[in-house]
Amino acid sequence: MTQHTKHSAWALCLILITALLSGCASTVGLNDDKPNGFAYVEINGSDTALIKAAAIEVFSQKEGFEVVRDTGNTVRFTKDGSKATTILYGTSFNTDSTTIEPELSVETLNDGNHRLHCEVYIMEHMNDGAVKPGWRVLKNGHRGYMKLLNEVKDLSETK
C-alpha cells in the first residue's frame, strides 16, 4: 500500500466515524437538554387519575411494558430491548442487555385540560449487574409512541 493510499484510507475512516457520531448524537439526544422533547398529546375533559389509568392499560396490557414507578403525575414503564437496541445503544463490550423505559407525565393546563408528555430512555444493563444511566431518545420510534399516546387520549377523553 502506498503512502497516498494509506492517507486516503485514514481520511475516509475519519469521515465515516464523524458522520456516525454526529448521527448518533442527534438520534439519542446527546446535544439536547430540553425536557418533554419526544412526544406529547393534549387531552380534553379528563383528570390525571383517568389519564394515568388509560396510560397503564395501553402501555402494559397492549404493548407489554411493566410499570416501574407510579408517583404523582408520572408513570415510568420498562420493557426488554431487542438485540438490535443493545447493539445500537450499548456503549461497551460489557453491555449485557438494554431496556426501553418510556416515562409519561401529566401536566394540567391553564384551561383545565391536560398534556400527556412522553420521554423514552434506553437503559444499559452490564454483565456485572450494574445499570448505566440511559440515553434519552429524541426521534427513533416517535410515530409509534404518538400512536400509543393517541390511544391513551381516546380512552381517557370524555366524548
mmCIF file of C-alpha atoms in Angstrom:
data_model
loop_
_atom_site.group_PDB
_atom_site.id
_atom_site.type_symbol
_atom_site.label_atom_id
_atom_site.label_comp_id
_atom_site.label_asym_id
_atom_site.label_seq_id
_atom_site.Cartn_x
_atom_site.Cartn_y
_atom_site.Cartn_z
ATOM 1 C CA MET A 1 0.000 0.000 0.000
ATOM 2 C CA THR A 2 1.389 3.384 -0.952
ATOM 3 C CA GLN A 3 1.621 6.381 1.357
ATOM 4 C CA HIS A 4 -1.135 8.160 -0.620
ATOM 5 C CA THR A 5 -3.465 5.160 -0.287
ATOM 6 C CA LYS A 6 -2.899 4.990 3.495
ATOM 7 C CA HIS A 7 -3.743 8.688 3.896
ATOM 8 C CA SER A 8 -6.867 8.284 1.767
ATOM 9 C CA ALA A 9 -7.979 5.277 3.811
ATOM 10 C CA TRP A 10 -7.470 7.166 7.103
ATOM 11 C CA ALA A 11 -9.307 10.218 5.775
ATOM 12 C CA LEU A 12 -12.237 8.047 4.691
ATOM 13 C CA CYS A 13 -12.329 6.331 8.101
ATOM 14 C CA LEU A 14 -12.340 9.673 9.926
ATOM 15 C CA ILE A 15 -15.144 10.999 7.731
ATOM 16 C CA LEU A 16 -17.249 7.885 8.361
ATOM 17 C CA ILE A 17 -16.645 7.978 12.117
ATOM 18 C CA THR A 18 -17.544 11.677 12.268
ATOM 19 C CA ALA A 19 -20.735 11.072 10.283
ATOM 20 C CA LEU A 20 -21.736 8.163 12.515
ATOM 21 C CA LEU A 21 -21.083 10.056 15.741
ATOM 22 C CA SER A 22 -22.984 13.141 14.639
ATOM 23 C CA GLY A 23 -25.897 10.953 13.550
ATOM 24 C CA CYS A 24 -25.905 9.129 16.883
ATOM 25 C CA ALA A 25 -25.816 12.380 18.824
ATOM 26 C CA SER A 26 -28.879 13.726 17.057
ATOM 27 C CA THR A 27 -30.688 10.399 17.355
ATOM 28 C CA VAL A 28 -30.256 9.733 21.047
ATOM 29 C CA GLY A 29 -30.235 13.298 22.303
ATOM 30 C CA LEU A 30 -26.643 13.814 23.355
ATOM 31 C CA ASN A 31 -26.843 17.509 22.496
ATOM 32 C CA ASP A 32 -30.342 18.198 23.799
ATOM 33 C CA ASP A 33 -31.301 19.132 27.329
ATOM 34 C CA LYS A 34 -34.850 20.373 26.709
ATOM 35 C CA PRO A 35 -37.470 18.430 28.689
ATOM 36 C CA ASN A 36 -40.511 16.858 27.057
ATOM 37 C CA GLY A 37 -38.974 16.814 23.600
ATOM 38 C CA PHE A 38 -40.088 13.367 22.415
ATOM 39 C CA ALA A 39 -43.890 13.203 22.120
ATOM 40 C CA TYR A 40 -46.995 14.667 23.715
ATOM 41 C CA VAL A 41 -50.744 14.837 23.250
ATOM 42 C CA GLU A 42 -53.370 17.200 24.683
ATOM 43 C CA ILE A 43 -56.355 15.603 26.398
ATOM 44 C CA ASN A 44 -59.647 17.442 26.928
ATOM 45 C CA GLY A 45 -62.227 16.889 29.666
ATOM 46 C CA SER A 46 -60.426 14.297 31.771
ATOM 47 C CA ASP A 47 -58.460 14.075 35.010
ATOM 48 C CA THR A 48 -54.986 12.914 35.980
ATOM 49 C CA ALA A 49 -56.112 9.614 37.547
ATOM 50 C CA LEU A 50 -58.119 8.599 34.471
ATOM 51 C CA ILE A 51 -55.271 9.555 32.125
ATOM 52 C CA LYS A 52 -52.743 7.543 34.167
ATOM 53 C CA ALA A 53 -55.087 4.524 34.279
ATOM 54 C CA ALA A 54 -55.548 4.697 30.497
ATOM 55 C CA ALA A 55 -51.775 5.008 30.005
ATOM 56 C CA ILE A 56 -51.128 1.940 32.161
ATOM 57 C CA GLU A 57 -53.753 -0.003 30.208
ATOM 58 C CA VAL A 58 -52.313 0.941 26.813
ATOM 59 C CA PHE A 59 -48.628 0.559 27.668
ATOM 60 C CA SER A 60 -48.937 -2.525 29.922
ATOM 61 C CA GLN A 61 -51.786 -4.594 28.541
ATOM 62 C CA LYS A 62 -51.453 -3.745 24.855
ATOM 63 C CA GLU A 63 -47.673 -3.276 24.480
ATOM 64 C CA GLY A 64 -46.174 -5.451 27.225
ATOM 65 C CA PHE A 65 -44.463 -2.733 29.284
ATOM 66 C CA GLU A 66 -44.232 -3.139 33.074
ATOM 67 C CA VAL A 67 -44.799 -0.252 35.479
ATOM 68 C CA VAL A 68 -41.553 0.545 37.349
ATOM 69 C CA ARG A 69 -42.671 3.720 39.103
ATOM 70 C CA ASP A 70 -46.077 5.362 39.570
ATOM 71 C CA THR A 71 -45.807 8.535 41.659
ATOM 72 C CA GLY A 72 -47.713 11.782 41.493
ATOM 73 C CA ASN A 73 -48.305 12.774 37.886
ATOM 74 C CA THR A 74 -45.611 10.448 36.496
ATOM 75 C CA VAL A 75 -45.578 6.801 35.392
ATOM 76 C CA ARG A 76 -42.414 5.037 34.202
ATOM 77 C CA PHE A 77 -42.507 1.749 32.295
ATOM 78 C CA THR A 78 -39.879 -0.786 31.235
ATOM 79 C CA LYS A 79 -39.567 -3.469 28.573
ATOM 80 C CA ASP A 80 -36.593 -5.555 27.428
ATOM 81 C CA GLY A 81 -34.807 -4.116 24.408
ATOM 82 C CA SER A 82 -34.047 -6.199 21.344
ATOM 83 C CA LYS A 83 -30.571 -7.375 20.337
ATOM 84 C CA ALA A 84 -30.563 -4.527 17.786
ATOM 85 C CA THR A 85 -31.289 -1.999 20.551
ATOM 86 C CA THR A 86 -28.439 -3.423 22.632
ATOM 87 C CA ILE A 87 -26.046 -3.211 19.684
ATOM 88 C CA LEU A 88 -27.135 0.336 18.804
ATOM 89 C CA TYR A 89 -27.178 1.802 22.320
ATOM 90 C CA GLY A 90 -24.651 -0.396 24.158
ATOM 91 C CA THR A 91 -21.509 1.581 24.924
ATOM 92 C CA SER A 92 -19.119 -1.287 25.647
ATOM 93 C CA PHE A 93 -18.497 -4.995 25.233
ATOM 94 C CA ASN A 94 -19.614 -5.280 28.864
ATOM 95 C CA THR A 95 -23.228 -4.413 27.923
ATOM 96 C CA ASP A 96 -25.390 -7.483 28.537
ATOM 97 C CA SER A 97 -28.805 -6.100 27.562
ATOM 98 C CA THR A 98 -30.909 -2.952 27.328
ATOM 99 C CA THR A 99 -34.359 -1.920 28.453
ATOM 100 C CA ILE A 100 -36.653 0.640 26.877
ATOM 101 C CA GLU A 101 -38.177 2.917 29.514
ATOM 102 C CA PRO A 102 -40.888 5.386 28.497
ATOM 103 C CA GLU A 103 -41.745 7.936 31.179
ATOM 104 C CA LEU A 104 -45.143 9.617 30.981
ATOM 105 C CA SER A 105 -46.095 12.745 32.885
ATOM 106 C CA VAL A 106 -49.451 14.501 33.055
ATOM 107 C CA GLU A 107 -49.486 18.295 33.147
ATOM 108 C CA THR A 108 -52.612 20.316 33.933
ATOM 109 C CA LEU A 109 -53.006 23.232 31.512
ATOM 110 C CA ASN A 110 -54.474 26.663 32.337
ATOM 111 C CA ASP A 111 -57.781 25.804 30.638
ATOM 112 C CA GLY A 112 -58.247 22.693 32.823
ATOM 113 C CA ASN A 113 -57.265 20.284 30.075
ATOM 114 C CA HIS A 114 -54.155 18.110 30.292
ATOM 115 C CA ARG A 115 -50.997 17.425 28.327
ATOM 116 C CA LEU A 116 -49.525 13.923 28.430
ATOM 117 C CA HIS A 117 -45.751 14.029 27.837
ATOM 118 C CA CYS A 118 -43.658 11.022 26.878
ATOM 119 C CA GLU A 119 -39.879 10.732 27.171
ATOM 120 C CA VAL A 120 -38.132 7.487 26.223
ATOM 121 C CA TYR A 121 -34.855 6.283 27.736
ATOM 122 C CA ILE A 122 -32.654 3.330 26.831
ATOM 123 C CA MET A 123 -31.001 1.824 29.924
ATOM 124 C CA GLU A 124 -27.863 -0.341 29.693
ATOM 125 C CA HIS A 125 -27.607 -3.455 31.861
ATOM 126 C CA MET A 126 -23.996 -4.540 32.263
ATOM 127 C CA ASN A 127 -22.588 -8.062 32.613
ATOM 128 C CA ASP A 128 -21.639 -7.324 36.243
ATOM 129 C CA GLY A 129 -25.263 -6.461 37.122
ATOM 130 C CA ALA A 130 -24.824 -2.680 37.152
ATOM 131 C CA VAL A 131 -27.297 -0.451 35.314
ATOM 132 C CA LYS A 132 -25.907 2.577 33.471
ATOM 133 C CA PRO A 133 -27.991 5.739 33.149
ATOM 134 C CA GLY A 134 -29.753 5.760 29.842
ATOM 135 C CA TRP A 135 -29.804 7.600 26.594
ATOM 136 C CA ARG A 136 -32.751 9.913 26.089
ATOM 137 C CA VAL A 137 -34.270 9.104 22.714
ATOM 138 C CA LEU A 138 -35.396 12.030 20.561
ATOM 139 C CA LYS A 139 -36.677 10.753 17.231
ATOM 140 C CA ASN A 140 -36.470 6.954 16.872
ATOM 141 C CA GLY A 141 -39.946 5.494 17.292
ATOM 142 C CA HIS A 142 -41.685 8.880 17.585
ATOM 143 C CA ARG A 143 -44.647 7.780 15.426
ATOM 144 C CA GLY A 144 -45.143 4.575 17.402
ATOM 145 C CA TYR A 145 -45.257 6.428 20.707
ATOM 146 C CA MET A 146 -47.581 9.096 19.257
ATOM 147 C CA LYS A 147 -49.919 6.247 18.268
ATOM 148 C CA LEU A 148 -49.857 4.952 21.858
ATOM 149 C CA LEU A 149 -50.447 8.442 23.289
ATOM 150 C CA ASN A 150 -53.419 8.901 20.960
ATOM 151 C CA GLU A 151 -54.834 5.575 22.215
ATOM 152 C CA VAL A 152 -54.474 6.890 25.781
ATOM 153 C CA LYS A 153 -56.230 10.088 24.687
ATOM 154 C CA ASP A 154 -59.110 8.119 23.131
ATOM 155 C CA LEU A 155 -59.566 6.054 26.305
ATOM 156 C CA SER A 156 -59.407 8.984 28.737
ATOM 157 C CA GLU A 157 -61.163 11.819 26.900
ATOM 158 C CA THR A 158 -64.838 12.436 27.551
ATOM 159 C CA LYS A 159 -66.823 12.411 24.361
#
